[in-house]
Short mmCIF file of C-alpha atoms and ligand atoms in Angstrom, two decimals:
data_model
loop_
_atom_site.label_atom_id
_atom_site.label_comp_id
_atom_site.label_asym_id
_atom_site.label_seq_id
_atom_site.Cartn_x
_atom_site.Cartn_y
_atom_site.Cartn_z
CA MET A 7 14.27 22.35 -3.51
CA ASN A 8 14.06 21.60 0.20
CA THR A 9 10.41 20.69 0.66
CA LYS A 10 10.65 19.25 4.20
CA ASP A 11 8.70 22.10 5.84
CA LEU A 12 6.15 22.63 3.07
CA GLY A 13 2.56 21.37 3.02
CA PHE A 14 1.48 18.01 1.61
CA ASN A 15 -0.03 19.41 -1.60
CA THR A 16 3.15 21.36 -2.33
CA LYS A 17 5.36 18.37 -1.57
CA GLN A 18 3.45 15.99 -3.82
CA VAL A 19 4.03 18.36 -6.76
CA HIS A 20 7.62 19.44 -6.07
CA ALA A 21 9.44 17.04 -3.74
CA GLY A 22 12.27 15.13 -5.39
CA SER A 23 12.30 17.20 -8.58
CA PHE A 24 15.63 18.62 -9.73
CA GLU A 25 17.07 21.01 -12.30
CA ASP A 26 18.54 19.47 -15.42
CA GLN A 27 20.78 21.21 -17.94
CA PHE A 28 17.80 22.18 -20.17
CA GLY A 29 15.54 23.47 -17.39
CA SER A 30 12.91 20.74 -17.87
CA ALA A 31 9.76 21.57 -15.93
CA THR A 32 9.14 17.88 -15.15
CA VAL A 33 11.60 15.16 -14.27
CA PRO A 34 12.79 13.59 -17.56
CA ILE A 35 12.86 9.83 -18.17
CA TYR A 36 16.48 8.74 -17.95
CA GLN A 37 15.91 5.63 -20.04
CA THR A 38 19.42 4.27 -19.72
CA SER A 39 20.80 1.13 -18.16
CA THR A 40 24.26 2.51 -17.43
CA PHE A 41 26.06 5.83 -16.83
CA LYS A 42 29.34 7.10 -18.28
CA PHE A 43 32.16 7.74 -15.78
CA LYS A 44 34.24 10.89 -16.30
CA SER A 45 37.45 8.96 -15.64
CA ALA A 46 38.68 5.69 -14.18
CA GLN A 47 39.08 7.48 -10.85
CA HIS A 48 35.49 8.79 -11.01
CA GLY A 49 34.23 5.25 -11.68
CA ALA A 50 36.17 3.94 -8.70
CA ASP A 51 34.85 6.83 -6.55
CA CYS A 52 31.26 6.08 -7.53
CA PHE A 53 31.70 2.49 -6.39
CA SER A 54 33.49 3.37 -3.16
CA GLY A 55 30.91 6.01 -2.30
CA ALA A 56 33.43 8.89 -2.41
CA SER A 57 31.36 10.31 -5.29
CA ASP A 58 27.56 10.08 -5.48
CA GLY A 59 27.47 9.71 -9.28
CA TYR A 60 25.13 7.23 -10.94
CA ILE A 61 26.51 3.82 -11.93
CA TYR A 62 23.80 1.46 -13.20
CA THR A 63 20.00 1.68 -13.19
CA ARG A 64 19.45 -1.40 -11.01
CA ILE A 65 21.39 0.45 -8.29
CA ALA A 66 19.96 3.95 -8.85
CA ASN A 67 18.70 6.23 -11.62
CA PRO A 68 17.80 9.97 -11.57
CA THR A 69 14.13 9.51 -12.54
CA ILE A 70 13.68 6.77 -9.95
CA ARG A 71 15.54 8.79 -7.29
CA ALA A 72 13.17 11.73 -7.89
CA LEU A 73 10.21 9.47 -7.09
CA GLU A 74 11.97 7.93 -4.07
CA ARG A 75 12.67 11.37 -2.60
CA ASN A 76 9.15 12.55 -3.33
CA ILE A 77 7.36 9.73 -1.49
CA ALA A 78 9.94 9.72 1.33
CA ASP A 79 9.10 13.39 1.88
CA LEU A 80 5.35 12.68 1.84
CA GLU A 81 5.84 9.97 4.48
CA ASN A 82 8.21 12.13 6.58
CA GLY A 83 10.84 9.43 6.13
CA TYR A 84 14.59 9.31 5.66
CA ASP A 85 14.62 8.03 2.07
CA GLY A 86 12.78 5.71 -0.32
CA ILE A 87 13.49 2.58 -2.37
CA ALA A 88 11.33 2.12 -5.45
CA THR A 89 10.62 -1.44 -6.59
CA SER A 90 9.20 -3.16 -9.65
CA SER A 91 5.94 -4.02 -7.85
CA GLY A 92 4.31 -3.86 -4.46
CA MET A 93 5.10 -7.55 -4.00
CA SER A 94 8.79 -6.97 -4.69
CA ALA A 95 8.70 -4.31 -1.97
CA VAL A 96 7.24 -7.00 0.32
CA THR A 97 9.84 -9.63 -0.62
CA SER A 98 12.70 -7.10 -0.33
CA ILE A 99 11.51 -6.32 3.19
CA TYR A 100 11.32 -10.02 4.15
CA PHE A 101 14.70 -10.70 2.51
CA ALA A 102 16.36 -7.84 4.38
CA LEU A 103 14.82 -8.34 7.81
CA LEU A 104 14.37 -12.13 8.19
CA GLU A 105 16.76 -15.08 8.29
CA ALA A 106 16.72 -18.82 8.99
CA GLY A 107 15.26 -19.35 12.45
CA SER A 108 13.59 -15.95 12.72
CA HIS A 109 9.89 -15.32 13.20
CA ILE A 110 7.51 -12.68 11.86
CA ILE A 111 4.06 -11.73 13.17
CA SER A 112 1.67 -10.49 10.52
CA THR A 113 -1.93 -9.36 10.13
CA ALA A 114 -4.16 -12.39 9.37
CA SER A 115 -6.12 -10.57 6.67
CA VAL A 116 -2.94 -9.23 5.06
CA TYR A 117 -2.67 -8.91 1.26
CA GLY A 118 -2.92 -12.57 0.05
CA PRO A 119 0.48 -13.01 -1.67
CA ALA A 120 2.30 -11.24 1.21
CA ARG A 121 1.07 -14.16 3.32
CA GLY A 122 1.51 -16.83 0.66
CA VAL A 123 5.19 -16.08 0.03
CA LEU A 124 5.93 -16.54 3.75
CA GLU A 125 3.93 -19.76 4.06
CA GLN A 126 5.05 -21.35 0.79
CA ASP A 127 8.51 -19.91 0.13
CA PHE A 128 10.27 -18.22 3.05
CA SER A 129 9.26 -21.25 5.15
CA ARG A 130 11.62 -23.30 2.93
CA PHE A 131 14.48 -21.15 4.22
CA GLY A 132 13.52 -21.66 7.86
CA VAL A 133 11.47 -18.50 8.47
CA GLU A 134 8.48 -18.89 10.79
CA ALA A 135 5.35 -16.76 10.50
CA SER A 136 2.27 -16.23 12.67
CA PHE A 137 -0.85 -14.59 11.28
CA VAL A 138 -2.97 -12.97 13.97
CA ASN A 139 -5.73 -10.46 14.35
CA THR A 140 -3.46 -7.44 14.91
CA SER A 141 -6.48 -5.29 15.80
CA ASN A 142 -6.35 -7.20 19.06
CA LEU A 143 -3.08 -6.15 20.72
CA LYS A 144 -3.22 -9.09 23.15
CA GLU A 145 -3.00 -11.51 20.21
CA ILE A 146 0.18 -9.79 19.07
CA ILE A 147 1.79 -9.87 22.50
CA THR A 148 1.00 -13.53 23.14
CA SER A 149 2.48 -14.45 19.74
CA ILE A 150 5.86 -12.87 20.41
CA LYS A 151 8.65 -15.46 20.74
CA PRO A 152 12.36 -15.10 21.51
CA ASN A 153 13.12 -15.30 17.76
CA THR A 154 10.48 -12.75 16.64
CA LYS A 155 12.14 -10.08 14.52
CA VAL A 156 9.38 -8.29 12.66
CA LEU A 157 5.86 -7.07 13.37
CA TYR A 158 4.15 -6.51 10.02
CA ILE A 159 0.76 -4.84 9.86
CA GLU A 160 -1.66 -3.76 7.18
CA THR A 161 -4.22 -1.15 8.23
CA PRO A 162 -6.92 -0.85 7.06
CA SER A 163 -6.48 -4.47 6.07
CA ASN A 164 -7.38 -6.03 2.78
CA PRO A 165 -10.23 -6.86 2.27
CA THR A 166 -11.76 -6.94 5.76
CA MET A 167 -11.17 -3.23 6.50
CA GLU A 168 -9.91 -3.89 10.01
CA ILE A 169 -7.89 -1.16 11.72
CA THR A 170 -4.72 -1.84 13.71
CA ASP A 171 -3.45 0.70 16.25
CA ILE A 172 -0.09 1.77 14.77
CA ARG A 173 1.09 3.76 17.80
CA ALA A 174 0.35 0.86 20.17
CA CYS A 175 2.14 -1.55 17.82
CA ALA A 176 5.16 0.77 17.78
CA GLU A 177 5.27 0.62 21.59
CA ILE A 178 5.06 -3.19 21.56
CA ALA A 179 7.76 -3.35 18.88
CA LYS A 180 10.07 -1.08 20.86
CA GLU A 181 9.62 -3.04 24.05
CA HIS A 182 10.38 -6.37 22.34
CA ASN A 183 13.04 -5.14 19.95
CA LEU A 184 11.00 -5.82 16.81
CA ILE A 185 11.00 -3.89 13.56
CA LEU A 186 7.55 -2.48 12.81
CA VAL A 187 6.60 -2.58 9.12
CA VAL A 188 3.35 -1.00 7.89
CA ASP A 189 1.67 -1.60 4.52
CA ASN A 190 0.17 1.87 3.92
CA THR A 191 -1.26 1.10 0.46
CA PHE A 192 -4.92 1.58 1.44
CA SER A 193 -4.41 4.92 3.17
CA THR A 194 -1.56 6.68 1.33
CA PRO A 195 0.59 9.22 3.23
CA PHE A 196 -2.19 11.76 2.68
CA LEU A 197 -4.45 9.93 5.14
CA GLN A 198 -1.99 8.14 7.42
CA LYS A 199 1.69 8.59 8.30
CA PRO A 200 2.91 5.42 10.05
CA LEU A 201 6.49 6.69 10.51
CA ASP A 202 5.16 9.65 12.52
CA LEU A 203 3.28 7.13 14.70
CA GLY A 204 6.46 5.16 15.45
CA ALA A 205 6.80 2.62 12.59
CA ASP A 206 10.29 1.82 11.29
CA VAL A 207 9.39 0.94 7.71
CA VAL A 208 6.39 1.86 5.57
CA PHE A 209 5.69 0.62 2.07
CA HIS A 210 3.17 0.91 -0.75
CA SER A 211 1.94 -0.84 -3.78
CA VAL A 212 2.14 2.38 -5.83
CA THR A 213 0.04 0.49 -8.39
CA LYS A 214 -2.92 1.67 -6.32
CA PHE A 215 -3.60 5.20 -5.04
CA ILE A 216 -0.14 6.73 -5.44
CA ASN A 217 -0.04 6.20 -9.20
CA GLY A 218 -3.82 6.15 -9.27
CA HIS A 219 -4.48 5.58 -12.96
CA ALA A 220 -4.45 1.77 -13.27
CA ASP A 221 -1.67 1.89 -15.86
CA ILE A 222 1.48 0.65 -14.10
CA VAL A 223 2.53 -1.80 -11.37
CA GLY A 224 5.11 -0.65 -8.82
CA GLY A 225 6.15 -0.43 -5.18
CA ILE A 226 8.09 1.76 -2.79
CA ILE A 227 9.65 1.30 0.66
CA ILE A 228 10.40 4.23 3.01
CA THR A 229 12.37 3.97 6.22
CA LYS A 230 12.60 6.24 9.23
CA GLU A 231 16.37 5.82 9.66
CA ALA A 232 19.52 5.49 7.56
CA SER A 233 20.61 2.05 8.83
CA LEU A 234 17.44 0.25 7.79
CA TYR A 235 17.45 2.20 4.54
CA LYS A 236 20.91 0.80 3.68
CA LYS A 237 19.83 -2.74 4.52
CA LEU A 238 16.70 -2.51 2.41
CA ARG A 239 18.42 -0.86 -0.54
CA HIS A 240 21.01 -3.65 -0.51
CA SER A 241 18.19 -6.19 -0.53
CA MET A 242 16.40 -4.51 -3.49
CA VAL A 243 19.64 -4.15 -5.51
CA TYR A 244 20.73 -7.75 -4.90
CA MET A 245 17.29 -9.18 -5.69
CA GLY A 246 17.24 -6.97 -8.77
CA CYS A 247 13.69 -5.77 -8.34
CA ASN A 248 14.28 -2.11 -9.18
CA MET A 249 11.61 0.07 -10.68
CA ASP A 250 12.11 1.06 -14.32
CA PRO A 251 12.71 4.76 -15.18
CA HIS A 252 9.59 4.92 -17.34
CA GLN A 253 7.51 3.42 -14.55
CA ALA A 254 8.96 6.00 -12.13
CA TYR A 255 8.05 8.81 -14.54
CA MET A 256 4.44 7.59 -14.68
CA VAL A 257 4.22 7.42 -10.88
CA LEU A 258 5.77 10.90 -10.53
CA ARG A 259 3.01 12.13 -12.80
CA GLY A 260 0.32 10.32 -10.82
CA VAL A 261 1.48 11.38 -7.36
CA LYS A 262 1.09 15.10 -8.18
CA THR A 263 -2.70 14.74 -7.87
CA LEU A 264 -2.75 12.20 -5.02
CA SER A 265 -4.54 14.40 -2.46
CA LEU A 266 -7.08 15.67 -5.00
CA ARG A 267 -7.98 12.17 -6.09
CA VAL A 268 -8.10 10.72 -2.57
CA GLU A 269 -10.31 13.58 -1.40
CA ARG A 270 -12.80 12.90 -4.18
CA ASN A 271 -12.51 9.10 -3.77
CA GLN A 272 -13.45 9.31 -0.10
CA GLU A 273 -16.08 12.00 -0.53
CA ASN A 274 -17.81 9.52 -2.85
CA ALA A 275 -17.02 6.53 -0.60
CA ILE A 276 -18.92 7.77 2.45
CA LYS A 277 -21.98 8.37 0.25
CA VAL A 278 -21.74 4.90 -1.28
CA ALA A 279 -21.26 3.43 2.22
CA ARG A 280 -24.37 5.17 3.58
CA PHE A 281 -26.37 4.12 0.53
CA LEU A 282 -25.36 0.48 1.00
CA GLU A 283 -25.87 0.58 4.77
CA ASN A 284 -29.49 1.57 4.22
CA HIS A 285 -30.19 -0.75 1.29
CA PRO A 286 -32.57 -3.64 2.10
CA LYS A 287 -30.56 -6.14 0.03
CA ILE A 288 -27.29 -5.52 1.89
CA GLU A 289 -26.56 -7.95 4.73
CA TRP A 290 -23.57 -6.15 6.24
CA ILE A 291 -21.06 -3.44 5.38
CA LYS A 292 -17.64 -2.47 6.68
CA TYR A 293 -16.22 1.00 6.07
CA PRO A 294 -14.03 2.78 8.66
CA GLY A 295 -15.98 6.02 8.13
CA LEU A 296 -19.27 4.54 9.32
CA GLU A 297 -20.14 4.79 13.02
CA SER A 298 -21.06 1.08 12.79
CA HIS A 299 -17.41 0.14 12.10
CA PRO A 300 -16.05 -1.50 15.29
CA GLN A 301 -12.93 0.69 15.20
CA PHE A 302 -14.48 3.94 14.00
CA GLU A 303 -12.84 5.88 16.84
CA LEU A 304 -9.37 4.45 16.29
CA ALA A 305 -9.68 5.18 12.56
CA GLN A 306 -10.57 8.78 13.40
CA GLN A 307 -7.53 9.09 15.65
CA GLN A 308 -4.86 7.69 13.39
CA MET A 309 -6.17 8.60 9.94
CA ASN A 310 -6.92 11.97 8.35
CA GLY A 311 -9.82 10.45 6.43
CA PHE A 312 -11.33 7.02 5.92
CA GLY A 313 -10.25 6.21 2.39
CA SER A 314 -12.39 4.70 -0.33
CA MET A 315 -12.34 0.95 0.16
CA ILE A 316 -15.60 -0.70 1.22
CA SER A 317 -16.42 -4.35 1.97
CA PHE A 318 -19.97 -5.65 2.10
CA GLY A 319 -22.10 -8.75 1.82
CA VAL A 320 -25.28 -9.00 -0.23
CA LYS A 321 -28.26 -10.89 1.26
CA GLY A 322 -28.18 -14.30 -0.40
CA GLY A 323 -24.42 -14.67 0.01
CA LEU A 324 -21.95 -15.55 -2.70
CA GLU A 325 -24.58 -16.16 -5.42
CA ALA A 326 -26.21 -12.78 -4.82
CA GLY A 327 -22.79 -11.09 -4.81
CA ARG A 328 -22.00 -12.74 -8.15
CA GLN A 329 -25.26 -11.43 -9.62
CA LEU A 330 -24.35 -7.94 -8.44
CA MET A 331 -20.87 -8.15 -10.00
CA ASP A 332 -22.32 -9.42 -13.29
CA ASN A 333 -24.84 -6.60 -13.49
CA VAL A 334 -22.83 -3.46 -12.75
CA HIS A 335 -22.03 -1.39 -15.85
CA LEU A 336 -20.08 1.61 -14.60
CA ALA A 337 -18.02 -0.23 -11.97
CA THR A 338 -15.36 -2.41 -13.58
CA LEU A 339 -15.21 -6.04 -12.43
CA ALA A 340 -11.47 -6.20 -11.76
CA VAL A 341 -8.93 -6.63 -9.00
CA SER A 342 -6.67 -3.78 -7.86
CA LEU A 343 -7.94 -0.58 -6.27
CA GLY A 344 -7.24 3.06 -5.60
CA GLY A 345 -7.62 4.39 -9.12
CA VAL A 346 -9.81 7.07 -10.63
CA GLU A 347 -12.27 4.39 -11.76
CA THR A 348 -14.67 2.42 -9.56
CA LEU A 349 -13.78 -1.28 -9.27
CA ILE A 350 -15.60 -4.27 -7.80
CA GLN A 351 -14.22 -7.76 -7.03
CA HIS A 352 -14.76 -10.94 -5.01
CA PRO A 353 -11.73 -11.67 -2.75
CA ALA A 354 -12.62 -15.27 -1.77
CA SER A 355 -12.47 -16.46 -5.40
CA MET A 356 -10.01 -13.85 -6.72
CA THR A 357 -7.31 -12.00 -4.72
CA HIS A 358 -7.42 -14.37 -1.73
CA ALA A 359 -8.13 -17.62 -3.62
CA GLY A 360 -4.65 -18.87 -2.59
CA VAL A 361 -5.46 -18.68 1.15
CA SER A 362 -6.98 -21.89 2.60
CA LYS A 363 -10.70 -21.87 3.46
CA ASP A 364 -9.93 -22.20 7.15
CA ASP A 365 -7.43 -19.34 7.17
CA LYS A 366 -9.81 -17.19 5.11
CA LEU A 367 -12.52 -17.65 7.71
CA LYS A 368 -10.10 -16.93 10.56
CA ALA A 369 -9.08 -13.75 8.76
CA GLY A 370 -12.73 -12.75 8.28
CA ILE A 371 -12.75 -13.22 4.49
CA THR A 372 -16.21 -14.73 4.12
CA ASP A 373 -17.53 -16.13 0.84
CA ASP A 374 -20.07 -13.35 0.51
CA LEU A 375 -17.53 -10.50 0.87
CA VAL A 376 -17.62 -8.07 -2.07
CA ARG A 377 -14.82 -5.48 -2.24
CA PHE A 378 -15.61 -2.10 -3.72
CA SER A 379 -13.01 0.57 -4.60
CA VAL A 380 -14.83 3.86 -5.07
CA GLY A 381 -13.57 6.01 -7.95
CA ILE A 382 -13.80 9.73 -8.68
CA GLU A 383 -16.78 9.56 -11.06
CA ASP A 384 -19.97 11.51 -10.34
CA ILE A 385 -21.53 10.05 -7.21
CA LYS A 386 -24.98 9.92 -8.81
CA ASP A 387 -23.70 7.65 -11.57
CA ILE A 388 -21.96 5.30 -9.11
CA ILE A 389 -25.10 4.99 -6.97
CA ASP A 390 -27.42 4.67 -9.99
CA ASP A 391 -25.23 1.81 -11.21
CA LEU A 392 -25.39 0.01 -7.85
CA THR A 393 -29.15 0.65 -7.62
CA GLN A 394 -29.92 -0.96 -10.99
CA ALA A 395 -27.53 -3.87 -10.35
CA LEU A 396 -29.03 -4.57 -6.89
CA GLU A 397 -32.52 -4.56 -8.44
CA LYS A 398 -31.43 -7.53 -10.56
CA VAL A 399 -30.19 -9.51 -7.52
C1 LIG B 422 -1.81 -4.64 -4.41
C2 LIG B 422 -1.31 -4.71 -3.04
C3 LIG B 422 -0.02 -5.22 -2.75
C4 LIG B 422 0.87 -5.82 -3.84
O1 LIG B 422 1.24 -4.88 -4.80
P1 LIG B 422 1.50 -5.18 -6.36
O2 LIG B 422 1.83 -3.83 -6.88
O3 LIG B 422 0.25 -5.76 -6.92
O4 LIG B 422 2.64 -6.14 -6.45
C5 LIG B 422 0.39 -5.22 -1.45
N1 LIG B 422 -0.39 -4.75 -0.45
C6 LIG B 422 -1.62 -4.27 -0.68
C7 LIG B 422 -2.44 -3.76 0.45
C8 LIG B 422 -2.12 -4.22 -1.98
O5 LIG B 422 -3.35 -3.75 -2.21
#
């Protein structure tokens, strides 16, 4: 079905699906590593590209292709490349777009391992990286060097909830011949479409909102154009970080309700944010949907909603935050985000423990920062849980 001109809700249900010989209503799991050629000539044609038949699951697989086409459609992109995890999407992107002597500019408060792998590993191959506050466009511009190849942004960023202006970054990238990559995990294509705003590559940890049920790990990359798509697919296939067909089936199932879940997630999130903002034991709170957020207006312009991730500090700092985390009952004390269930975690000692203390502070990841991912439960129960836990702090 050509879903290009249909609405988002229709696309998320139907895009990428195909007819099989039995008329399956959902995309079946093609749990096979390899595919039979009809003849020696057909096999040769599949390899040369003269035929588009399937060859081997690391290269492509019908269940995985269905997911890739679905998310590419949701992002208004050319095509998608599904990966085994969000981090393998990140490393495939670095592998494809960087080389010895090249330089990448990235958001300082970027997802911890996306920074760590540049600092600890790609540096060994001669790649340079600068981590700057990309919310401040001047910082980006002054960091550009003759060897800068990639501008990589995460917005809203994790866990500081800072917003970067995607359209302005696209202009800077164009002017300086950089490839603009956007981590759209926190927003999903339902709330933000970076390719429409001028980005070249967008990717997700589908582990989070897109799958939405905290039961698989996966990633996906979508490009605006065919040439970058080819480069990135080559990188994924050669690194061997393909998604598995069963994983793809689970994500196809999850994505069908993406907009419904995100709507409920954020309807709850604004209520949780207002509750926390007015609570006497809360020192500070950052949520793009609050007027107090420094980039509230920019968030309104480039997003169709504010999402469901909240950062806050409890009065009394780290110790008070720990007491809160140890006393919630409904919220699960766990990393990850974007699922149907409410989660709470402490980035400084958990997800961002690998970032040095100095760099954490520069990136705004203070010791008291508590990250809250609001689920789709009844709002009264989420707030009752926070109320009783804050009483014990
Ligand atoms: C989780 C996450 C990743 C990494 O994805 P995995 O699926 O855990 O490998 C990358 N970026 C962001 C913003 C994330 O939240």
